[in-house]
Amino acid sequence: MYIDYEQNMMKIYNGLHPTSVHGRFNFNNLYQKRYLINKIYSRFNFTLPEDFDLNTFRFMTLIFGNIAIFRKNGRTFYSPYSIDSFNIYYNPYEITSKPLTEHNIILEDLQVNKAVVGKDTIIIKCFDDYRGFGDIVNDYAETLASFDKAIKTALMNSNVNLVGFADDKKQAEEIKTAYAKATEGEPLVIMDRGLSPDDREKLLIPFTNHDTAGIIDKLLTSRRAVVNNFLTEIGIENANIDKKERLNSDEVNANNDEVESIINVVFENLKKSFDKANEIFDLNLKVELYEPKEPEEPKELLTSYDKLKEGGGIDVS
């Protein structure tokens, strides 16, 4: 049983979380997960031993939440683990590793039983509760997949011909002709010759029902807001999209404190775990944050004449 000593907490959570609000698991959901996971990967730079697979290490550490480093028979390796006992603070104290082959056979040469955390093994963890970004990724992937479905549905609906009602064939042809001219920009004028309110409403339906197409902009804006919220969660700066006019630097970086507070917790946990592993196993593990580069100040442009004059190449007296 791997790293699920929070199972009782999760049973309570899942019992309270209504299943009806979950998004559908489909191809777009998987696409969104890949997109979001790579956003998380882009924030960290790991330096690992050559025989440590980077992709699996990143996934287990950042998405799953933790991984353990062991040493046996002169080989240092990382592996999932099961928990044998806890310390007084309910943190893992003794853990067991049972690496598997591609045929799900335990590699007995690398099996480690009841390794003491901090002495025989080190747990590399992302958050303080030993969990990762996986729950965040799942939640936002479901939301973005729902937005994409709504946007695509609205786009398809915008191509559907509008429906009007007519009392007879002659009136139907008149409505079609009027609609064709209206779409070319000609003003629509309806002669009210004793038309009842219901008749007027029927005639105006094809010319006033444009809500389906207009909702697409709102959906795209709301989707971008969801992406920005995710970027804040994983520690990537993003701009406020609610303000329409030009943003100043303070407004662009308004959420920096929130962004840094989240990412610093993860970075400090990883760095502390790496330092301890380096000390025990004599490794050279490193983790760095990719920091966004500040744009360089534009240099003053000099004309060829100015350059020649400054260099003394021409006589301007």
CSV table of C-alpha atoms in Angstrom, one decimal:
chain,number,residue,atom,x,y,z
A,1,MET,CA,0.0,0.0,0.0
A,2,TYR,CA,1.8,3.1,-1.2
A,3,ILE,CA,1.7,6.5,0.6
A,4,ASP,CA,-2.0,6.6,1.4
A,5,TYR,CA,-1.9,7.1,5.2
A,6,GLU,CA,-4.4,10.0,4.5
A,7,GLN,CA,-6.9,7.5,3.2
A,8,ASN,CA,-9.4,8.2,6.1
A,9,MET,CA,-9.2,11.9,5.4
A,10,MET,CA,-9.8,11.2,1.7
A,11,LYS,CA,-12.8,9.0,2.5
A,12,ILE,CA,-14.4,11.8,4.4
A,13,TYR,CA,-13.6,14.3,1.6
A,14,ASN,CA,-14.9,12.1,-1.2
A,15,GLY,CA,-18.0,11.5,0.9
A,16,LEU,CA,-18.7,15.2,1.1
A,17,HIS,CA,-17.8,16.1,-2.4
A,18,PRO,CA,-20.9,15.7,-4.6
A,19,THR,CA,-20.1,13.5,-7.6
A,20,SER,CA,-22.5,15.5,-9.8
A,21,VAL,CA,-20.0,18.4,-10.1
A,22,HIS,CA,-17.2,16.3,-11.5
A,23,GLY,CA,-16.4,16.9,-15.2
A,24,ARG,CA,-16.5,14.1,-17.7
A,25,PHE,CA,-13.3,12.0,-18.2
A,26,ASN,CA,-12.6,12.3,-21.9
A,27,PHE,CA,-9.9,13.0,-24.5
A,28,ASN,CA,-10.0,16.7,-23.9
A,29,ASN,CA,-9.6,16.2,-20.2
A,30,LEU,CA,-6.4,14.2,-20.8
A,31,TYR,CA,-5.2,16.9,-23.1
A,32,GLN,CA,-5.8,19.6,-20.5
A,33,LYS,CA,-3.9,17.5,-17.9
A,34,ARG,CA,-0.9,17.2,-20.2
A,35,TYR,CA,-1.0,21.0,-20.8
A,36,LEU,CA,-1.2,21.8,-17.1
A,37,ILE,CA,1.4,19.3,-16.0
A,38,ASN,CA,3.9,20.7,-18.4
A,39,LYS,CA,3.2,24.2,-17.0
A,40,ILE,CA,4.2,22.9,-13.6
A,41,TYR,CA,7.3,21.2,-15.0
A,42,SER,CA,8.3,24.5,-16.6
A,43,ARG,CA,8.7,26.1,-13.2
A,44,PHE,CA,11.4,23.7,-11.9
A,45,ASN,CA,14.9,22.7,-13.0
A,46,PHE,CA,16.2,19.4,-11.5
A,47,THR,CA,19.8,18.2,-11.6
A,48,LEU,CA,19.8,14.4,-11.1
A,49,PRO,CA,22.3,11.6,-11.3
A,50,GLU,CA,22.6,10.2,-14.9
A,51,ASP,CA,20.8,6.9,-14.0
A,52,PHE,CA,17.8,8.8,-12.4
A,53,ASP,CA,15.0,9.1,-15.0
A,54,LEU,CA,13.9,12.7,-15.0
A,55,ASN,CA,10.4,12.2,-16.4
A,56,THR,CA,9.3,9.7,-13.8
A,57,PHE,CA,11.1,11.6,-11.0
A,58,ARG,CA,9.3,14.9,-11.9
A,59,PHE,CA,5.9,13.2,-12.2
A,60,MET,CA,6.2,11.3,-8.9
A,61,THR,CA,7.5,14.3,-7.0
A,62,LEU,CA,5.5,17.1,-8.4
A,63,ILE,CA,2.2,15.5,-9.4
A,64,PHE,CA,2.0,12.5,-7.1
A,65,GLY,CA,3.6,14.4,-4.3
A,66,ASN,CA,6.7,12.4,-3.1
A,67,ILE,CA,9.2,9.8,-3.8
A,68,ALA,CA,11.9,8.2,-1.6
A,69,ILE,CA,15.7,7.7,-2.3
A,70,PHE,CA,17.3,4.4,-1.1
A,71,ARG,CA,20.7,2.7,-1.4
A,72,LYS,CA,21.3,-1.0,-1.5
A,73,ASN,CA,24.1,-3.2,-2.9
A,74,GLY,CA,26.1,-0.1,-3.8
A,75,ARG,CA,23.3,1.4,-6.0
A,76,THR,CA,21.4,4.6,-5.2
A,77,PHE,CA,17.9,4.8,-6.6
A,78,TYR,CA,14.5,6.4,-6.1
A,79,SER,CA,11.3,4.4,-5.7
A,80,PRO,CA,7.7,4.6,-4.4
A,81,TYR,CA,7.3,3.2,-1.0
A,82,SER,CA,4.9,1.8,1.6
A,83,ILE,CA,4.8,3.0,5.2
A,84,ASP,CA,5.6,0.6,8.0
A,85,SER,CA,5.4,3.0,11.0
A,86,PHE,CA,5.0,6.6,11.9
A,87,ASN,CA,6.7,8.9,14.3
A,88,ILE,CA,4.9,10.8,17.1
A,89,TYR,CA,4.1,13.6,14.6
A,90,TYR,CA,2.4,11.1,12.2
A,91,ASN,CA,5.1,11.5,9.6
A,92,PRO,CA,6.6,8.3,8.0
A,93,TYR,CA,9.3,6.8,10.2
A,94,GLU,CA,10.0,3.4,8.6
A,95,ILE,CA,9.2,2.7,5.0
A,96,THR,CA,9.7,-0.2,2.6
A,97,SER,CA,10.7,-0.1,-1.1
A,98,LYS,CA,9.8,-2.9,-3.5
A,99,PRO,CA,10.8,-1.9,-7.0
A,100,LEU,CA,9.2,-3.8,-9.8
A,101,THR,CA,10.4,-5.0,-13.2
A,102,GLU,CA,8.4,-4.4,-16.4
A,103,HIS,CA,6.7,-7.8,-15.7
A,104,ASN,CA,5.6,-6.7,-12.1
A,105,ILE,CA,8.2,-8.9,-10.5
A,106,ILE,CA,9.8,-7.5,-7.3
A,107,LEU,CA,13.6,-6.8,-7.7
A,108,GLU,CA,14.8,-8.5,-4.6
A,109,ASP,CA,18.3,-7.0,-5.1
A,110,LEU,CA,16.8,-3.6,-4.6
A,111,GLN,CA,14.1,-4.4,-2.0
A,112,VAL,CA,14.6,-2.4,1.2
A,113,ASN,CA,12.6,-3.2,4.3
A,114,LYS,CA,11.8,-0.8,7.2
A,115,ALA,CA,14.3,1.8,6.2
A,116,VAL,CA,14.4,4.6,8.8
A,117,VAL,CA,13.6,8.0,7.2
A,118,GLY,CA,16.4,10.5,7.7
A,119,LYS,CA,19.0,7.8,8.3
A,120,ASP,CA,18.6,5.0,5.7
A,121,THR,CA,16.3,6.8,3.3
A,122,ILE,CA,15.1,10.3,2.4
A,123,ILE,CA,11.6,11.2,1.2
A,124,ILE,CA,11.5,13.9,-1.4
A,125,LYS,CA,8.2,15.7,-0.9
A,126,CYS,CA,6.4,18.6,-2.6
A,127,PHE,CA,4.0,19.9,-0.1
A,128,ASP,CA,4.0,19.5,3.7
A,129,ASP,CA,1.2,16.9,3.6
A,130,TYR,CA,3.2,14.7,1.2
A,131,ARG,CA,0.8,15.4,-1.6
A,132,GLY,CA,1.5,17.1,-5.0
A,133,PHE,CA,-0.2,19.1,-7.6
A,134,GLY,CA,-2.3,16.2,-8.9
A,135,ASP,CA,-5.6,17.3,-7.3
A,136,ILE,CA,-5.1,20.8,-8.6
A,137,VAL,CA,-4.4,19.5,-12.1
A,138,ASN,CA,-7.4,17.3,-12.1
A,139,ASP,CA,-9.8,20.0,-10.9
A,140,TYR,CA,-8.6,22.6,-13.5
A,141,ALA,CA,-8.4,20.1,-16.3
A,142,GLU,CA,-12.1,19.2,-15.7
A,143,THR,CA,-13.0,22.9,-15.7
A,144,LEU,CA,-11.1,23.8,-18.9
A,145,ALA,CA,-12.4,20.7,-20.7
A,146,SER,CA,-16.0,21.9,-19.8
A,147,PHE,CA,-15.2,25.4,-21.2
A,148,ASP,CA,-13.8,23.9,-24.4
A,149,LYS,CA,-16.9,21.9,-24.9
A,150,ALA,CA,-19.1,24.9,-24.3
A,151,ILE,CA,-17.1,27.0,-26.7
A,152,LYS,CA,-17.2,24.4,-29.4
A,153,THR,CA,-20.9,23.9,-28.9
A,154,ALA,CA,-21.5,27.7,-29.2
A,155,LEU,CA,-19.4,27.8,-32.4
A,156,MET,CA,-21.4,25.0,-33.9
A,157,ASN,CA,-24.7,26.7,-32.9
A,158,SER,CA,-23.6,29.9,-34.4
A,159,ASN,CA,-23.6,28.2,-37.8
A,160,VAL,CA,-27.2,26.9,-37.4
A,161,ASN,CA,-29.7,28.9,-39.5
A,162,LEU,CA,-32.1,30.9,-37.3
A,163,VAL,CA,-35.7,29.8,-37.1
A,164,GLY,CA,-38.7,31.9,-37.9
A,165,PHE,CA,-42.5,31.3,-37.9
A,166,ALA,CA,-44.9,32.1,-40.8
A,167,ASP,CA,-48.6,31.7,-41.3
A,168,ASP,CA,-48.3,30.6,-44.9
A,169,LYS,CA,-45.8,30.0,-47.7
A,170,LYS,CA,-46.0,33.6,-49.0
A,171,GLN,CA,-45.1,35.0,-45.6
A,172,ALA,CA,-42.3,32.4,-45.3
A,173,GLU,CA,-40.7,33.6,-48.5
A,174,GLU,CA,-41.0,37.2,-47.4
A,175,ILE,CA,-39.2,36.5,-44.1
A,176,LYS,CA,-36.4,34.7,-45.9
A,177,THR,CA,-36.0,37.5,-48.4
A,178,ALA,CA,-36.0,40.1,-45.6
A,179,TYR,CA,-33.5,38.1,-43.6
A,180,ALA,CA,-31.2,37.8,-46.6
A,181,LYS,CA,-31.2,41.5,-47.2
A,182,ALA,CA,-30.8,42.3,-43.5
A,183,THR,CA,-27.6,40.2,-43.4
A,184,GLU,CA,-26.2,42.3,-46.2
A,185,GLY,CA,-26.7,45.5,-44.1
A,186,GLU,CA,-30.0,46.7,-45.5
A,187,PRO,CA,-32.3,48.2,-42.9
A,188,LEU,CA,-35.3,46.0,-42.0
A,189,VAL,CA,-38.6,47.7,-42.1
A,190,ILE,CA,-41.8,45.9,-41.2
A,191,MET,CA,-45.1,47.4,-42.2
A,192,ASP,CA,-47.4,47.0,-39.2
A,193,ARG,CA,-50.8,46.4,-40.9
A,194,GLY,CA,-52.8,45.3,-38.0
A,195,LEU,CA,-50.2,42.7,-36.8
A,196,SER,CA,-50.9,41.2,-33.4
A,197,PRO,CA,-48.1,41.3,-30.8
A,198,ASP,CA,-47.6,37.5,-31.3
A,199,ASP,CA,-47.3,38.0,-35.1
A,200,ARG,CA,-44.7,40.8,-34.7
A,201,GLU,CA,-42.7,38.6,-32.2
A,202,LYS,CA,-42.7,35.7,-34.7
A,203,LEU,CA,-41.4,38.0,-37.5
A,204,LEU,CA,-38.6,39.4,-35.3
A,205,ILE,CA,-37.2,36.1,-34.1
A,206,PRO,CA,-34.7,35.5,-36.9
A,207,PHE,CA,-33.4,39.1,-36.6
A,208,THR,CA,-32.9,39.3,-32.9
A,209,ASN,CA,-31.8,35.9,-31.8
A,210,HIS,CA,-28.0,36.3,-31.7
A,211,ASP,CA,-27.2,35.3,-28.1
A,212,THR,CA,-25.5,32.0,-29.1
A,213,ALA,CA,-22.8,33.7,-31.1
A,214,GLY,CA,-22.3,36.5,-28.5
A,215,ILE,CA,-21.6,34.1,-25.7
A,216,ILE,CA,-18.3,32.9,-27.2
A,217,ASP,CA,-16.3,36.0,-26.2
A,218,LYS,CA,-17.6,35.7,-22.6
A,219,LEU,CA,-16.6,32.0,-22.5
A,220,LEU,CA,-13.1,32.7,-23.9
A,221,THR,CA,-12.6,35.5,-21.3
A,222,SER,CA,-13.8,33.3,-18.5
A,223,ARG,CA,-11.6,30.4,-19.7
A,224,ARG,CA,-8.6,32.7,-19.6
A,225,ALA,CA,-9.4,33.7,-16.1
A,226,VAL,CA,-9.4,30.0,-15.1
A,227,VAL,CA,-6.0,29.5,-16.7
A,228,ASN,CA,-4.7,32.6,-14.8
A,229,ASN,CA,-6.0,31.2,-11.5
A,230,PHE,CA,-4.1,28.0,-12.2
A,231,LEU,CA,-0.9,29.9,-13.0
A,232,THR,CA,-1.2,31.6,-9.7
A,233,GLU,CA,-1.7,28.3,-7.9
A,234,ILE,CA,1.5,26.9,-9.4
A,235,GLY,CA,3.6,30.1,-8.9
A,236,ILE,CA,3.6,31.7,-12.4
A,237,GLU,CA,3.0,35.4,-12.6
A,238,ASN,CA,0.1,36.5,-14.8
A,239,ALA,CA,-1.6,39.7,-15.6
A,240,ASN,CA,-5.0,40.9,-14.5
A,241,ILE,CA,-7.4,40.5,-17.5
A,242,ASP,CA,-10.4,42.3,-15.9
A,243,LYS,CA,-9.0,45.7,-16.6
A,244,LYS,CA,-9.4,46.8,-20.2
A,245,GLU,CA,-7.0,49.7,-20.4
A,246,ARG,CA,-3.2,49.6,-20.2
A,247,LEU,CA,-1.9,48.0,-17.0
A,248,ASN,CA,0.9,49.6,-15.0
A,249,SER,CA,3.6,47.5,-13.4
A,250,ASP,CA,2.0,47.4,-10.0
A,251,GLU,CA,-1.3,46.1,-11.4
A,252,VAL,CA,0.5,43.4,-13.5
A,253,ASN,CA,2.4,42.1,-10.5
A,254,ALA,CA,-0.5,42.6,-8.1
A,255,ASN,CA,-0.7,38.8,-7.3
A,256,ASN,CA,3.1,38.3,-6.9
A,257,ASP,CA,2.9,37.9,-3.2
A,258,GLU,CA,0.3,35.1,-3.5
A,259,VAL,CA,2.2,33.5,-6.3
A,260,GLU,CA,5.5,33.4,-4.5
A,261,SER,CA,4.0,32.3,-1.2
A,262,ILE,CA,2.8,29.1,-2.9
A,263,ILE,CA,5.8,28.3,-4.9
A,264,ASN,CA,8.2,29.0,-2.1
A,265,VAL,CA,6.6,26.3,0.1
A,266,VAL,CA,7.2,23.7,-2.6
A,267,PHE,CA,10.7,24.9,-3.4
A,268,GLU,CA,11.9,25.0,0.2
A,269,ASN,CA,10.5,21.4,0.8
A,270,LEU,CA,12.3,20.1,-2.3
A,271,LYS,CA,15.5,21.9,-1.5
A,272,LYS,CA,15.5,20.7,2.1
A,273,SER,CA,14.9,17.1,0.9
A,274,PHE,CA,17.6,17.4,-1.7
A,275,ASP,CA,20.2,18.8,0.8
A,276,LYS,CA,19.5,15.9,3.2
A,277,ALA,CA,19.8,13.3,0.4
A,278,ASN,CA,23.1,14.8,-0.7
A,279,GLU,CA,24.4,14.6,2.9
A,280,ILE,CA,23.4,11.0,3.4
A,281,PHE,CA,24.1,9.5,0.0
A,282,ASP,CA,26.8,11.9,-1.3
A,283,LEU,CA,24.8,12.9,-4.3
A,284,ASN,CA,24.7,16.2,-6.2
A,285,LEU,CA,20.9,16.8,-6.4
A,286,LYS,CA,19.8,20.3,-7.2
A,287,VAL,CA,16.6,22.1,-7.7
A,288,GLU,CA,16.2,25.6,-9.1
A,289,LEU,CA,13.3,27.8,-9.9
A,290,TYR,CA,13.0,29.1,-13.5
A,291,GLU,CA,12.6,32.9,-12.9
A,292,PRO,CA,11.0,35.0,-15.6
A,293,LYS,CA,13.5,37.4,-17.0
A,294,GLU,CA,13.0,41.1,-16.6
A,295,PRO,CA,12.8,42.9,-20.0
A,296,GLU,CA,16.0,44.9,-20.7
A,297,GLU,CA,15.8,48.6,-20.7
A,298,PRO,CA,15.8,49.9,-24.3
A,299,LYS,CA,19.1,51.3,-25.2
A,300,GLU,CA,19.2,54.8,-26.8
A,301,LEU,CA,19.4,54.5,-30.5
A,302,LEU,CA,22.2,56.5,-32.2
A,303,THR,CA,22.3,57.5,-35.8
A,304,SER,CA,25.3,56.8,-37.9
A,305,TYR,CA,26.1,60.5,-37.8
A,306,ASP,CA,26.0,60.5,-34.0
A,307,LYS,CA,28.3,57.4,-33.8
A,308,LEU,CA,30.8,59.0,-36.2
A,309,LYS,CA,30.7,62.3,-34.3
A,310,GLU,CA,31.3,60.6,-30.9
A,311,GLY,CA,34.1,58.5,-32.4
A,312,GLY,CA,35.9,61.5,-33.9
A,313,GLY,CA,35.4,60.1,-37.4
A,314,ILE,CA,34.2,63.3,-38.9
A,315,ASP,CA,34.9,67.0,-38.3
A,316,VAL,CA,31.8,68.9,-37.4
A,317,SER,CA,33.5,72.3,-36.7
